[in-house]
mmCIF file of C-alpha atoms and ligand atoms in Angstrom:
data_model
loop_
_atom_site.group_PDB
_atom_site.id
_atom_site.type_symbol
_atom_site.label_atom_id
_atom_site.label_comp_id
_atom_site.label_asym_id
_atom_site.label_seq_id
_atom_site.Cartn_x
_atom_site.Cartn_y
_atom_site.Cartn_z
ATOM 1 C CA MET A 25 0.071 -0.396 -0.452
ATOM 2 C CA GLN A 26 1.558 3.471 -0.870
ATOM 3 C CA THR A 27 2.650 5.472 1.814
ATOM 4 C CA LYS A 28 3.822 8.746 0.957
ATOM 5 C CA PRO A 29 2.615 10.693 -1.660
ATOM 6 C CA ARG A 30 2.686 11.192 -4.731
ATOM 7 C CA ILE A 31 5.056 13.617 -6.473
ATOM 8 C CA LEU A 32 5.714 15.386 -10.004
ATOM 9 C CA VAL A 33 8.266 16.925 -11.342
ATOM 10 C CA THR A 34 7.833 18.520 -14.372
ATOM 11 C CA GLY A 35 11.031 19.732 -16.780
ATOM 12 C CA ALA A 36 11.793 16.053 -15.590
ATOM 13 C CA ALA A 37 14.269 16.160 -17.978
ATOM 14 C CA GLY A 38 16.211 18.455 -18.064
ATOM 15 C CA HIS A 39 18.689 19.349 -15.614
ATOM 16 C CA THR A 40 17.218 20.126 -11.652
ATOM 17 C CA GLY A 41 14.166 17.553 -12.981
ATOM 18 C CA ALA A 42 16.235 14.740 -13.621
ATOM 19 C CA VAL A 43 18.118 15.221 -9.998
ATOM 20 C CA VAL A 44 14.767 16.141 -8.148
ATOM 21 C CA VAL A 45 13.022 12.685 -9.987
ATOM 22 C CA ASP A 46 16.251 10.839 -8.066
ATOM 23 C CA ASP A 47 16.078 11.608 -4.952
ATOM 24 C CA LEU A 48 12.716 11.466 -4.239
ATOM 25 C CA LEU A 49 12.166 8.522 -5.426
ATOM 26 C CA LYS A 50 15.737 7.387 -3.387
ATOM 27 C CA ALA A 51 13.760 8.528 -0.026
ATOM 28 C CA GLY A 52 10.750 6.410 -0.715
ATOM 29 C CA PHE A 53 8.397 9.032 -2.724
ATOM 30 C CA PRO A 54 5.794 7.196 -5.237
ATOM 31 C CA VAL A 55 7.150 9.738 -8.315
ATOM 32 C CA ARG A 56 5.688 10.314 -11.313
ATOM 33 C CA ALA A 57 8.227 12.357 -13.916
ATOM 34 C CA PHE A 58 6.554 14.498 -16.696
ATOM 35 C CA VAL A 59 8.051 14.237 -19.768
ATOM 36 C CA ARG A 60 7.960 16.187 -23.545
ATOM 37 C CA GLN A 61 8.702 12.869 -25.058
ATOM 38 C CA HIS A 62 9.542 9.187 -25.180
ATOM 39 C CA ASP A 63 13.586 9.518 -25.257
ATOM 40 C CA THR A 64 17.287 7.701 -23.647
ATOM 41 C CA ARG A 65 16.470 10.350 -20.601
ATOM 42 C CA SER A 66 12.512 9.124 -19.991
ATOM 43 C CA ALA A 67 13.844 5.945 -20.374
ATOM 44 C CA ALA A 68 16.232 5.988 -17.928
ATOM 45 C CA LEU A 69 13.901 8.011 -14.772
ATOM 46 C CA GLU A 70 11.969 4.743 -15.919
ATOM 47 C CA GLN A 71 14.520 2.949 -14.920
ATOM 48 C CA ALA A 72 14.752 3.925 -11.559
ATOM 49 C CA GLY A 73 11.443 3.359 -11.029
ATOM 50 C CA ALA A 74 9.417 6.538 -11.604
ATOM 51 C CA GLU A 75 6.381 6.077 -14.041
ATOM 52 C CA ILE A 76 6.105 9.031 -17.304
ATOM 53 C CA PHE A 77 3.981 11.571 -18.162
ATOM 54 C CA VAL A 78 4.154 12.771 -21.674
ATOM 55 C CA GLY A 79 2.596 16.038 -21.958
ATOM 56 C CA ASP A 80 3.018 19.429 -23.584
ATOM 57 C CA LEU A 81 3.337 21.970 -19.666
ATOM 58 C CA PHE A 82 1.503 24.377 -21.791
ATOM 59 C CA ASP A 83 -2.071 21.984 -21.907
ATOM 60 C CA PHE A 84 -3.420 22.498 -18.929
ATOM 61 C CA ARG A 85 -5.362 18.936 -19.688
ATOM 62 C CA ASP A 86 -2.461 17.359 -19.603
ATOM 63 C CA VAL A 87 -1.381 18.997 -16.874
ATOM 64 C CA ARG A 88 -4.986 18.445 -14.666
ATOM 65 C CA ALA A 89 -4.167 14.664 -16.243
ATOM 66 C CA ALA A 90 -0.754 15.143 -14.560
ATOM 67 C CA MET A 91 -1.697 15.977 -11.349
ATOM 68 C CA ASN A 92 -4.438 13.872 -10.907
ATOM 69 C CA ASP A 93 -3.537 11.304 -6.817
ATOM 70 C CA VAL A 94 -0.493 13.520 -6.488
ATOM 71 C CA GLN A 95 -0.650 14.927 -4.115
ATOM 72 C CA ARG A 96 2.980 17.644 -4.069
ATOM 73 C CA ALA A 97 4.807 18.807 -6.360
ATOM 74 C CA TYR A 98 8.057 20.603 -8.027
ATOM 75 C CA HIS A 99 7.393 22.754 -10.800
ATOM 76 C CA CYS A 100 10.656 23.558 -13.680
ATOM 77 C CA PRO A 101 9.016 26.499 -15.704
ATOM 78 C CA PRO A 102 10.766 25.917 -19.123
ATOM 79 C CA PHE A 103 12.596 28.731 -20.436
ATOM 80 C CA ALA A 104 10.945 29.806 -22.625
ATOM 81 C CA MET A 105 8.436 32.076 -24.672
ATOM 82 C CA ASN A 106 5.149 32.113 -22.504
ATOM 83 C CA LEU A 107 6.930 31.187 -18.726
ATOM 84 C CA LEU A 108 4.256 32.916 -17.501
ATOM 85 C CA HIS A 109 1.467 31.521 -19.534
ATOM 86 C CA GLY A 110 2.830 28.113 -18.603
ATOM 87 C CA ALA A 111 3.058 28.819 -15.236
ATOM 88 C CA MET A 112 0.008 30.153 -14.626
ATOM 89 C CA VAL A 113 -1.401 26.788 -16.388
ATOM 90 C CA PHE A 114 0.935 25.405 -13.411
ATOM 91 C CA ALA A 115 -0.829 26.621 -10.683
ATOM 92 C CA LEU A 116 -4.544 26.955 -11.965
ATOM 93 C CA ALA A 117 -3.997 22.633 -11.834
ATOM 94 C CA ALA A 118 -2.734 22.760 -8.950
ATOM 95 C CA GLU A 119 -5.715 24.512 -7.013
ATOM 96 C CA ASP A 120 -8.221 22.487 -9.037
ATOM 97 C CA ALA A 121 -6.735 18.876 -7.830
ATOM 98 C CA LYS A 122 -5.720 20.856 -4.230
ATOM 99 C CA LEU A 123 -2.378 19.548 -4.455
ATOM 100 C CA GLU A 124 -0.944 20.654 -0.493
ATOM 101 C CA VAL A 125 2.675 22.207 -2.232
ATOM 102 C CA VAL A 126 4.655 23.183 -5.367
ATOM 103 C CA ALA A 127 8.565 23.768 -4.807
ATOM 104 C CA LEU A 128 8.897 26.600 -7.587
ATOM 105 C CA LEU A 129 11.489 26.983 -9.469
ATOM 106 C CA SER A 130 12.408 30.838 -10.201
ATOM 107 C CA GLN A 131 15.093 32.913 -10.626
ATOM 108 C CA TRP A 132 17.970 34.820 -8.941
ATOM 109 C CA LEU A 133 17.241 38.036 -10.226
ATOM 110 C CA PRO A 134 13.333 38.633 -10.771
ATOM 111 C CA HIS A 135 11.666 41.597 -9.863
ATOM 112 C CA ALA A 136 9.058 43.869 -11.771
ATOM 113 C CA SER A 137 11.494 46.329 -14.320
ATOM 114 C CA ASP A 138 13.893 43.775 -15.257
ATOM 115 C CA PRO A 139 14.826 44.142 -19.274
ATOM 116 C CA SER A 140 13.954 40.750 -19.595
ATOM 117 C CA VAL A 141 10.807 38.901 -20.438
ATOM 118 C CA VAL A 142 11.097 36.142 -18.691
ATOM 119 C CA THR A 143 12.645 37.400 -15.232
ATOM 120 C CA ARG A 144 9.512 39.827 -14.980
ATOM 121 C CA GLU A 145 7.432 36.629 -15.653
ATOM 122 C CA HIS A 146 8.951 34.744 -12.949
ATOM 123 C CA TRP A 147 8.207 38.090 -10.893
ATOM 124 C CA LEU A 148 5.102 37.020 -11.590
ATOM 125 C CA ALA A 149 5.116 34.098 -11.487
ATOM 126 C CA ASN A 150 6.245 34.075 -8.469
ATOM 127 C CA ASN A 151 4.074 36.563 -6.254
ATOM 128 C CA ILE A 152 0.767 34.743 -8.035
ATOM 129 C CA TYR A 153 1.664 31.546 -6.924
ATOM 130 C CA ARG A 154 1.213 33.148 -3.033
ATOM 131 C CA TRP A 155 -2.636 33.840 -4.065
ATOM 132 C CA MET A 156 -3.567 29.991 -3.516
ATOM 133 C CA PRO A 157 -5.573 30.014 -1.117
ATOM 134 C CA SER A 158 -4.999 25.944 -1.110
ATOM 135 C CA VAL A 159 -1.516 25.639 -2.024
ATOM 136 C CA ASP A 160 0.787 26.159 -0.514
ATOM 137 C CA VAL A 161 4.757 27.533 -2.337
ATOM 138 C CA ILE A 162 7.972 27.415 -1.857
ATOM 139 C CA HIS A 163 10.260 29.802 -3.242
ATOM 140 C CA ILE A 164 13.488 28.461 -5.271
ATOM 141 C CA ASN A 165 15.832 31.071 -6.449
ATOM 142 C CA PRO A 166 19.306 30.308 -8.188
ATOM 143 C CA GLY A 167 21.320 32.590 -9.809
ATOM 144 C CA TRP A 168 23.653 31.868 -13.213
ATOM 145 C CA PHE A 169 23.693 27.477 -13.070
ATOM 146 C CA ALA A 170 27.951 26.573 -12.721
ATOM 147 C CA PHE A 171 26.757 24.410 -16.373
ATOM 148 C CA VAL A 172 26.616 28.027 -18.488
ATOM 149 C CA TYR A 173 29.975 28.758 -18.071
ATOM 150 C CA MET A 174 30.949 24.968 -19.563
ATOM 151 C CA LEU A 175 28.545 25.400 -22.754
ATOM 152 C CA GLY A 176 32.231 26.144 -24.347
ATOM 153 C CA LEU A 177 33.491 22.630 -23.706
ATOM 154 C CA PRO A 178 34.796 21.750 -26.981
ATOM 155 C CA SER A 179 37.026 24.579 -26.375
ATOM 156 C CA ILE A 180 38.209 24.127 -23.368
ATOM 157 C CA VAL A 181 38.938 20.515 -23.916
ATOM 158 C CA HIS A 182 40.939 21.123 -27.401
ATOM 159 C CA LEU A 183 42.153 25.121 -26.992
ATOM 160 C CA GLY A 184 41.852 25.218 -22.917
ATOM 161 C CA MET A 185 39.963 28.730 -23.823
ATOM 162 C CA MET A 186 36.652 29.126 -22.478
ATOM 163 C CA VAL A 187 34.494 31.926 -24.174
ATOM 164 C CA GLY A 188 32.306 33.681 -22.215
ATOM 165 C CA PRO A 189 30.149 37.134 -22.115
ATOM 166 C CA PHE A 190 30.991 36.974 -18.268
ATOM 167 C CA GLY A 191 33.688 40.327 -18.682
ATOM 168 C CA ASN A 192 34.774 39.658 -14.769
ATOM 169 C CA ALA A 193 31.631 39.082 -13.311
ATOM 170 C CA GLN A 194 31.859 37.613 -9.939
ATOM 171 C CA ASN A 195 29.500 34.657 -8.981
ATOM 172 C CA ALA A 196 28.698 31.734 -6.881
ATOM 173 C CA PRO A 197 26.987 29.536 -9.617
ATOM 174 C CA PRO A 198 25.401 26.380 -7.886
ATOM 175 C CA SER A 199 25.959 22.686 -9.899
ATOM 176 C CA ASN A 200 21.702 21.396 -10.996
ATOM 177 C CA GLU A 201 22.389 18.495 -8.594
ATOM 178 C CA ASP A 202 22.878 20.603 -5.322
ATOM 179 C CA ILE A 203 19.614 23.043 -6.772
ATOM 180 C CA GLY A 204 18.122 19.790 -7.553
ATOM 181 C CA HIS A 205 18.833 17.827 -3.547
ATOM 182 C CA VAL A 206 17.793 21.284 -1.922
ATOM 183 C CA ALA A 207 13.727 21.176 -4.408
ATOM 184 C CA ALA A 208 13.869 16.902 -3.178
ATOM 185 C CA ALA A 209 14.269 18.273 0.505
ATOM 186 C CA VAL A 210 12.260 20.960 1.013
ATOM 187 C CA LEU A 211 9.659 18.805 -1.161
ATOM 188 C CA VAL A 212 9.339 15.722 1.030
ATOM 189 C CA ASP A 213 9.623 18.027 4.572
ATOM 190 C CA PRO A 214 7.736 21.173 3.487
ATOM 191 C CA ALA A 215 6.214 21.410 6.873
ATOM 192 C CA ASP A 216 9.651 24.106 7.624
ATOM 193 C CA HIS A 217 9.907 25.500 4.545
ATOM 194 C CA LEU A 218 6.348 26.954 2.757
ATOM 195 C CA GLY A 219 6.024 30.900 1.593
ATOM 196 C CA LYS A 220 10.577 30.116 2.563
ATOM 197 C CA SER A 221 12.580 30.937 -0.502
ATOM 198 C CA TYR A 222 16.273 30.053 -1.418
ATOM 199 C CA ARG A 223 19.199 30.658 -2.936
ATOM 200 C CA PRO A 224 21.099 28.389 -3.642
ATOM 201 C CA THR A 225 24.517 28.413 -4.725
ATOM 202 C CA GLY A 226 27.913 27.193 -4.465
ATOM 203 C CA PRO A 227 30.381 27.603 -1.977
ATOM 204 C CA LYS A 228 32.231 30.729 -3.086
ATOM 205 C CA LEU A 229 32.301 33.350 -5.169
ATOM 206 C CA MET A 230 34.601 32.948 -8.816
ATOM 207 C CA THR A 231 35.270 34.984 -11.133
ATOM 208 C CA PRO A 232 35.442 33.561 -14.235
ATOM 209 C CA ASP A 233 38.622 32.850 -13.970
ATOM 210 C CA GLU A 234 39.410 31.690 -11.113
ATOM 211 C CA MET A 235 36.632 29.564 -12.530
ATOM 212 C CA ALA A 236 39.175 29.068 -15.881
ATOM 213 C CA SER A 237 41.690 28.266 -13.943
ATOM 214 C CA ASP A 238 39.715 25.440 -11.842
ATOM 215 C CA MET A 239 38.527 23.759 -15.497
ATOM 216 C CA GLY A 240 41.982 23.305 -16.132
ATOM 217 C CA LYS A 241 42.923 21.741 -12.907
ATOM 218 C CA ALA A 242 39.936 19.458 -14.069
ATOM 219 C CA LEU A 243 41.356 19.027 -17.031
ATOM 220 C CA GLY A 244 44.897 18.658 -16.514
ATOM 221 C CA ARG A 245 45.086 21.442 -18.801
ATOM 222 C CA LYS A 246 45.662 25.654 -18.087
ATOM 223 C CA VAL A 247 42.489 27.080 -19.485
ATOM 224 C CA LYS A 248 42.518 30.250 -19.724
ATOM 225 C CA TYR A 249 39.245 32.540 -19.419
ATOM 226 C CA GLN A 250 38.948 34.937 -23.057
ATOM 227 C CA ASP A 251 35.407 37.616 -21.964
ATOM 228 C CA ALA A 252 33.532 38.198 -25.195
ATOM 229 C CA SER A 253 31.128 40.954 -26.991
ATOM 230 C CA VAL A 254 27.789 39.879 -26.892
ATOM 231 C CA LYS A 255 28.279 39.595 -30.560
ATOM 232 C CA MET A 256 30.676 37.648 -30.543
ATOM 233 C CA PHE A 257 29.071 35.179 -28.352
ATOM 234 C CA THR A 258 26.006 35.591 -30.549
ATOM 235 C CA LYS A 259 27.596 34.257 -32.785
ATOM 236 C CA ALA A 260 29.618 31.271 -31.143
ATOM 237 C CA ALA A 261 25.788 30.591 -30.020
ATOM 238 C CA LEU A 262 23.968 30.616 -32.625
ATOM 239 C CA ALA A 263 26.664 28.185 -34.187
ATOM 240 C CA GLN A 264 26.369 25.799 -31.891
ATOM 241 C CA GLY A 265 22.912 25.922 -32.249
ATOM 242 C CA PHE A 266 21.209 27.402 -29.509
ATOM 243 C CA PRO A 267 17.256 29.145 -30.137
ATOM 244 C CA LEU A 268 18.050 32.683 -30.364
ATOM 245 C CA PHE A 269 15.703 33.559 -27.747
ATOM 246 C CA GLU A 270 17.591 31.693 -24.812
ATOM 247 C CA ILE A 271 20.568 33.878 -26.608
ATOM 248 C CA ALA A 272 18.473 37.026 -26.749
ATOM 249 C CA HIS A 273 18.273 36.880 -22.047
ATOM 250 C CA VAL A 274 22.215 35.211 -21.802
ATOM 251 C CA ALA A 275 22.718 38.590 -23.067
ATOM 252 C CA HIS A 276 20.163 40.105 -20.627
ATOM 253 C CA TYR A 277 22.160 38.383 -18.264
ATOM 254 C CA SER A 278 25.583 38.521 -19.212
ATOM 255 C CA ALA A 279 24.111 42.515 -18.205
ATOM 256 C CA ALA A 280 23.346 41.727 -15.208
ATOM 257 C CA SER A 281 26.164 39.605 -14.163
ATOM 258 C CA LYS A 282 28.480 42.566 -15.648
ATOM 259 C CA SER A 283 26.449 45.091 -12.430
ATOM 260 C CA GLY A 284 27.297 42.460 -9.948
ATOM 261 C CA ALA A 285 23.959 41.277 -9.613
ATOM 262 C CA PHE A 286 24.700 37.604 -9.757
ATOM 263 C CA SER A 287 27.322 38.870 -6.488
ATOM 264 C CA SER A 288 24.925 40.721 -4.462
ATOM 265 C CA GLY A 289 24.071 38.846 -1.319
ATOM 266 C CA ALA A 290 25.971 35.122 -2.973
ATOM 267 C CA PRO A 291 27.427 33.355 -1.416
ATOM 268 C CA THR A 292 23.967 31.677 0.136
ATOM 269 C CA ASP A 293 24.868 28.780 3.110
ATOM 270 C CA HIS A 294 20.544 27.407 1.994
ATOM 271 C CA VAL A 295 22.607 24.133 -0.423
ATOM 272 C CA GLU A 296 23.559 22.906 3.382
ATOM 273 C CA GLN A 297 20.255 24.601 5.004
ATOM 274 C CA VAL A 298 18.319 22.333 3.736
ATOM 275 C CA THR A 299 19.816 19.521 2.733
ATOM 276 C CA GLY A 300 22.878 19.155 6.181
ATOM 277 C CA LYS A 301 25.337 18.920 3.141
ATOM 278 C CA PRO A 302 27.206 21.524 2.044
ATOM 279 C CA ALA A 303 27.214 23.079 -1.664
ATOM 280 C CA GLU A 304 29.743 21.609 -3.917
ATOM 281 C CA PRO A 305 32.610 23.037 -4.945
ATOM 282 C CA PHE A 306 32.824 24.675 -8.483
ATOM 283 C CA ILE A 307 35.436 22.134 -9.576
ATOM 284 C CA ASP A 308 34.280 19.036 -8.207
ATOM 285 C CA THR A 309 31.349 19.900 -10.926
ATOM 286 C CA ALA A 310 33.357 20.836 -13.313
ATOM 287 C CA ARG A 311 34.904 16.935 -12.948
ATOM 288 C CA ARG A 312 32.017 15.237 -13.067
ATOM 289 C CA TYR A 313 29.926 17.558 -15.704
ATOM 290 C CA PHE A 314 33.526 16.900 -18.341
ATOM 291 C CA ALA A 315 32.931 12.957 -17.209
ATOM 292 C CA ASN A 316 29.411 13.556 -18.993
ATOM 293 C CA PRO A 317 28.977 16.325 -21.042
ATOM 294 C CA LYS A 318 24.505 15.528 -21.014
ATOM 295 C CA LEU A 319 24.905 17.861 -17.866
ATOM 296 C CA ILE A 320 25.608 20.067 -19.457
ATOM 297 C CA TYR A 321 23.496 19.699 -22.022
ATOM 298 C CA HIS A 322 22.298 16.567 -22.880
ATOM 299 C CA SER A 323 23.061 16.403 -26.391
ATOM 300 C CA LEU A 324 26.258 18.425 -25.754
ATOM 301 C CA GLU A 325 29.466 16.310 -27.070
ATOM 302 C CA THR A 326 34.078 17.000 -25.911
ATOM 303 C CA GLY A 327 33.711 16.723 -29.948
ATOM 304 C CA THR A 328 36.951 16.870 -31.775
ATOM 305 C CA LYS A 329 40.949 18.905 -31.453
ATOM 306 C CA LEU A 330 39.693 19.282 -35.867
ATOM 307 C CA GLY A 331 36.258 19.635 -34.487
ATOM 308 C CA ALA A 332 36.309 22.981 -32.233
ATOM 309 C CA PHE A 333 38.775 24.455 -34.533
ATOM 310 C CA ALA A 334 36.048 24.255 -37.501
ATOM 311 C CA PHE A 335 33.597 25.442 -35.722
ATOM 312 C CA LEU A 336 35.368 28.647 -34.992
ATOM 313 C CA ALA A 337 35.283 29.365 -38.989
ATOM 314 C CA ARG A 338 32.162 28.478 -38.250
ATOM 315 C CA MET A 339 30.721 30.441 -35.408
ATOM 316 C CA LEU A 340 33.331 33.998 -37.711
ATOM 317 C CA MET A 341 31.233 33.129 -40.820
ATOM 318 C CA THR A 342 27.722 33.409 -38.889
ATOM 319 C CA ARG A 343 25.700 36.680 -38.688
ATOM 320 C CA ALA A 344 24.820 37.513 -35.267
ATOM 321 C CA PRO A 345 21.805 39.930 -35.627
ATOM 322 C CA ASP A 346 20.350 42.495 -33.802
ATOM 323 C CA LEU A 347 19.544 40.219 -30.434
ATOM 324 C CA GLY A 348 16.897 44.442 -29.194
ATOM 325 C CA ALA A 349 15.366 44.171 -33.086
ATOM 326 C CA TYR A 350 14.462 40.198 -32.610
ATOM 327 C CA GLU A 351 13.145 40.920 -28.731
ATOM 328 C CA ARG A 352 11.443 44.059 -30.424
ATOM 329 C CA SER A 353 9.342 41.676 -33.427
ATOM 330 C CA LEU A 354 7.876 38.774 -31.112
ATOM 331 C CA GLY A 355 5.367 40.809 -29.653
ATOM 332 C CA TYR A 356 6.201 40.504 -26.126
ATOM 333 C CA PRO A 357 5.924 43.416 -23.362
ATOM 334 C CA LEU A 358 9.403 45.860 -23.537
ATOM 335 C CA LEU A 359 9.584 48.170 -20.664
ATOM 336 C CA LYS A 360 10.292 51.727 -22.338
ATOM 337 C CA ASN A 361 13.063 52.378 -18.760
ATOM 338 C CA PRO A 362 13.274 49.005 -17.955
ATOM 339 C CA LYS A 363 15.869 48.707 -14.632
ATOM 340 C CA MET A 364 18.818 45.680 -13.231
ATOM 341 C CA ALA A 365 18.463 44.599 -10.715
ATOM 342 C CA SER A 366 21.247 46.147 -9.551
ATOM 343 C CA GLU A 367 19.899 49.510 -10.271
ATOM 344 C CA ASN A 368 17.033 48.830 -8.720
ATOM 345 C CA PRO A 369 18.011 50.005 -4.421
ATOM 346 C CA ASP A 370 14.867 47.502 -3.311
ATOM 347 C CA TRP A 371 15.716 44.718 -4.783
ATOM 348 C CA VAL A 372 19.950 44.578 -4.127
ATOM 349 C CA ALA A 373 18.976 46.206 0.051
ATOM 350 C CA ALA A 374 16.795 42.987 -0.579
ATOM 351 C CA ALA A 375 19.339 40.533 -2.155
ATOM 352 C CA GLN A 376 22.175 42.078 0.314
ATOM 353 C CA ASN A 377 20.217 41.644 3.517
ATOM 354 C CA GLN A 378 18.855 38.128 2.313
ATOM 355 C CA GLN A 379 15.594 39.347 3.080
ATOM 356 C CA LEU A 380 14.653 36.275 0.732
ATOM 357 C CA HIS A 381 10.761 36.703 1.184
ATOM 358 C CA LEU A 382 11.204 40.034 -0.289
ATOM 359 C CA LEU A 383 13.481 38.564 -3.111
ATOM 360 C CA SER A 384 10.620 36.563 -4.529
ATOM 361 C CA GLY A 385 7.341 39.522 -3.504
ATOM 362 C CA VAL A 386 5.925 42.278 -5.033
ATOM 363 C CA GLU A 387 6.317 44.311 -1.607
ATOM 364 C CA ASN A 388 9.225 46.951 -2.755
ATOM 365 C CA MET A 389 10.203 45.496 -5.357
ATOM 366 C CA ARG A 390 8.612 48.113 -8.597
HETATM 367 N N1 LIG B 30 20.462 28.221 -16.531
HETATM 368 C C1 LIG B 30 20.308 29.273 -15.363
HETATM 369 O O1 LIG B 30 21.341 29.357 -15.087
HETATM 370 C C2 LIG B 30 19.402 28.973 -14.427
HETATM 371 C C3 LIG B 30 19.320 30.470 -14.264
HETATM 372 C C4 LIG B 30 18.630 30.809 -13.163
HETATM 373 C C5 LIG B 30 17.060 30.232 -13.491
HETATM 374 N N2 LIG B 30 17.179 29.321 -13.738
HETATM 375 C C6 LIG B 30 15.644 28.522 -14.305
HETATM 376 O O2 LIG B 30 15.746 27.447 -14.797
HETATM 377 C C7 LIG B 30 14.273 26.972 -15.355
HETATM 378 C C8 LIG B 30 14.917 25.531 -16.805
HETATM 379 O O3 LIG B 30 16.069 25.284 -15.520
HETATM 380 P P1 LIG B 30 16.564 23.247 -16.070
HETATM 381 O O4 LIG B 30 17.636 23.940 -17.129
HETATM 382 O O5 LIG B 30 16.440 22.278 -14.692
HETATM 383 O O6 LIG B 30 15.728 23.018 -17.121
HETATM 384 P P2 LIG B 30 15.914 22.640 -18.338
HETATM 385 O O7 LIG B 30 17.104 21.690 -18.006
HETATM 386 O O8 LIG B 30 16.360 23.107 -19.617
HETATM 387 O O9 LIG B 30 14.597 21.817 -18.643
HETATM 388 C C9 LIG B 30 12.988 21.685 -19.078
HETATM 389 C C10 LIG B 30 12.229 20.358 -18.635
HETATM 390 O O10 LIG B 30 11.882 21.261 -19.464
HETATM 391 C C11 LIG B 30 11.167 20.389 -20.781
HETATM 392 N N3 LIG B 30 9.918 21.309 -21.689
HETATM 393 C C12 LIG B 30 10.722 22.126 -21.675
HETATM 394 N N4 LIG B 30 8.879 22.428 -22.848
HETATM 395 C C13 LIG B 30 8.192 22.404 -22.209
HETATM 396 C C14 LIG B 30 6.477 21.314 -22.467
HETATM 397 N N5 LIG B 30 6.203 22.932 -22.616
HETATM 398 N N6 LIG B 30 5.901 20.085 -22.335
HETATM 399 C C15 LIG B 30 6.714 19.672 -21.215
HETATM 400 N N7 LIG B 30 8.091 19.342 -21.654
HETATM 401 C C16 LIG B 30 9.148 20.733 -21.424
HETATM 402 C C17 LIG B 30 12.499 20.169 -21.637
HETATM 403 O O11 LIG B 30 12.028 19.009 -22.147
HETATM 404 P P3 LIG B 30 13.239 18.956 -23.904
HETATM 405 O O12 LIG B 30 14.357 18.849 -22.458
HETATM 406 O O13 LIG B 30 12.713 17.757 -24.857
HETATM 407 O O14 LIG B 30 13.477 19.956 -24.406
HETATM 408 C C18 LIG B 30 13.504 19.866 -20.561
HETATM 409 O O15 LIG B 30 13.344 18.530 -20.199
HETATM 410 C C19 LIG B 30 13.921 28.763 -16.057
HETATM 411 O O16 LIG B 30 12.364 28.628 -16.041
HETATM 412 C C20 LIG B 30 15.098 29.451 -15.841
HETATM 413 O O17 LIG B 30 14.309 31.144 -15.486
HETATM 414 C C21 LIG B 30 18.099 28.774 -14.795
#
């Protein structure tokens, strides 16, 4: 007889969702894993003991059906257009299904006037989730994940170059696994976490130079950080096959990062506070990810030195589109006078003083 509540995990094939599924299964919970399609990743989840539900997170019928006989959930809104639409579909279904609690993955930056529509939509979702009459919410607000710095894996491994639009900005990037462990832990025993917000980080603030140096140690070769302009980064990300929507947003987060937003109030001790184990050092994350590049991105491979040079040539020949014009063409709401989080004194004060409730709330965040 089932005694533990059933838990739904969305984005279950993704960076954090797969970890949440694994942790919850190990803790003896029945888990329903919401995936977009059957593939090797869903087969691995099924093999581990999860029930697979294939559906579309933007389709209320799918999301509601996935919640039948479910009591708790981890919701990972996909990083894509219409994030708020998906988050609201999930909230309506959760309320209708009378879930006890949802752990909601959000971001480090949310506030009302951010240049990034995804960040503003996270902020709207964070606030609206609090209105649910019968469902409790626990917020999880990480900054740039550690894997982001390793997306140029072939250049790192074969050319000793970590390239990115990071400037000299510090971040204490958390591993996918630590974020997932925090989400799973609050769902295993939610009582003390209801209504709270956690900002999981790595153990210390690091510059991109220091991260590159750690990657070098993990690989046993010299790796240097090479700063890229947004234009060069756009060319590289397009040549690598990333969608323009994600690239346009990384450009916003690059500006946010360079303005010091990811180091505001970082590092935190939330990984240890919630899971009882300290956050993983960046170098250990790098070692694990280099051994299994699928943890960085599901289709990423280390490739060869020749492939890394061929990629450089392809990147140079790729035309960089005007990201501002691209965003204007999408028709989603763009603000006339946006402000980055670091330009919003309320956000900065809340971040530095670790007033976590404010960071996910509507109060003073305008
Ligand atoms: N990356 C960062 O540095 C960072 C920092 C702070 C916050 N965040 C937030 O983290 C979230 C992403 O988390 P993550 O990296 O764990 O996710 P992820 O690895 O991108 O996984 C998302 C999963 O959702 C699935 N999916 C996408 N659209 C779907 C749909 N319409 N229906 C069903 N499934 C769908 C994807 O399936 P496929 O794989 O099959 O496409 C993917 O497996 C975003 O909300 C983002 O804003 C990210």
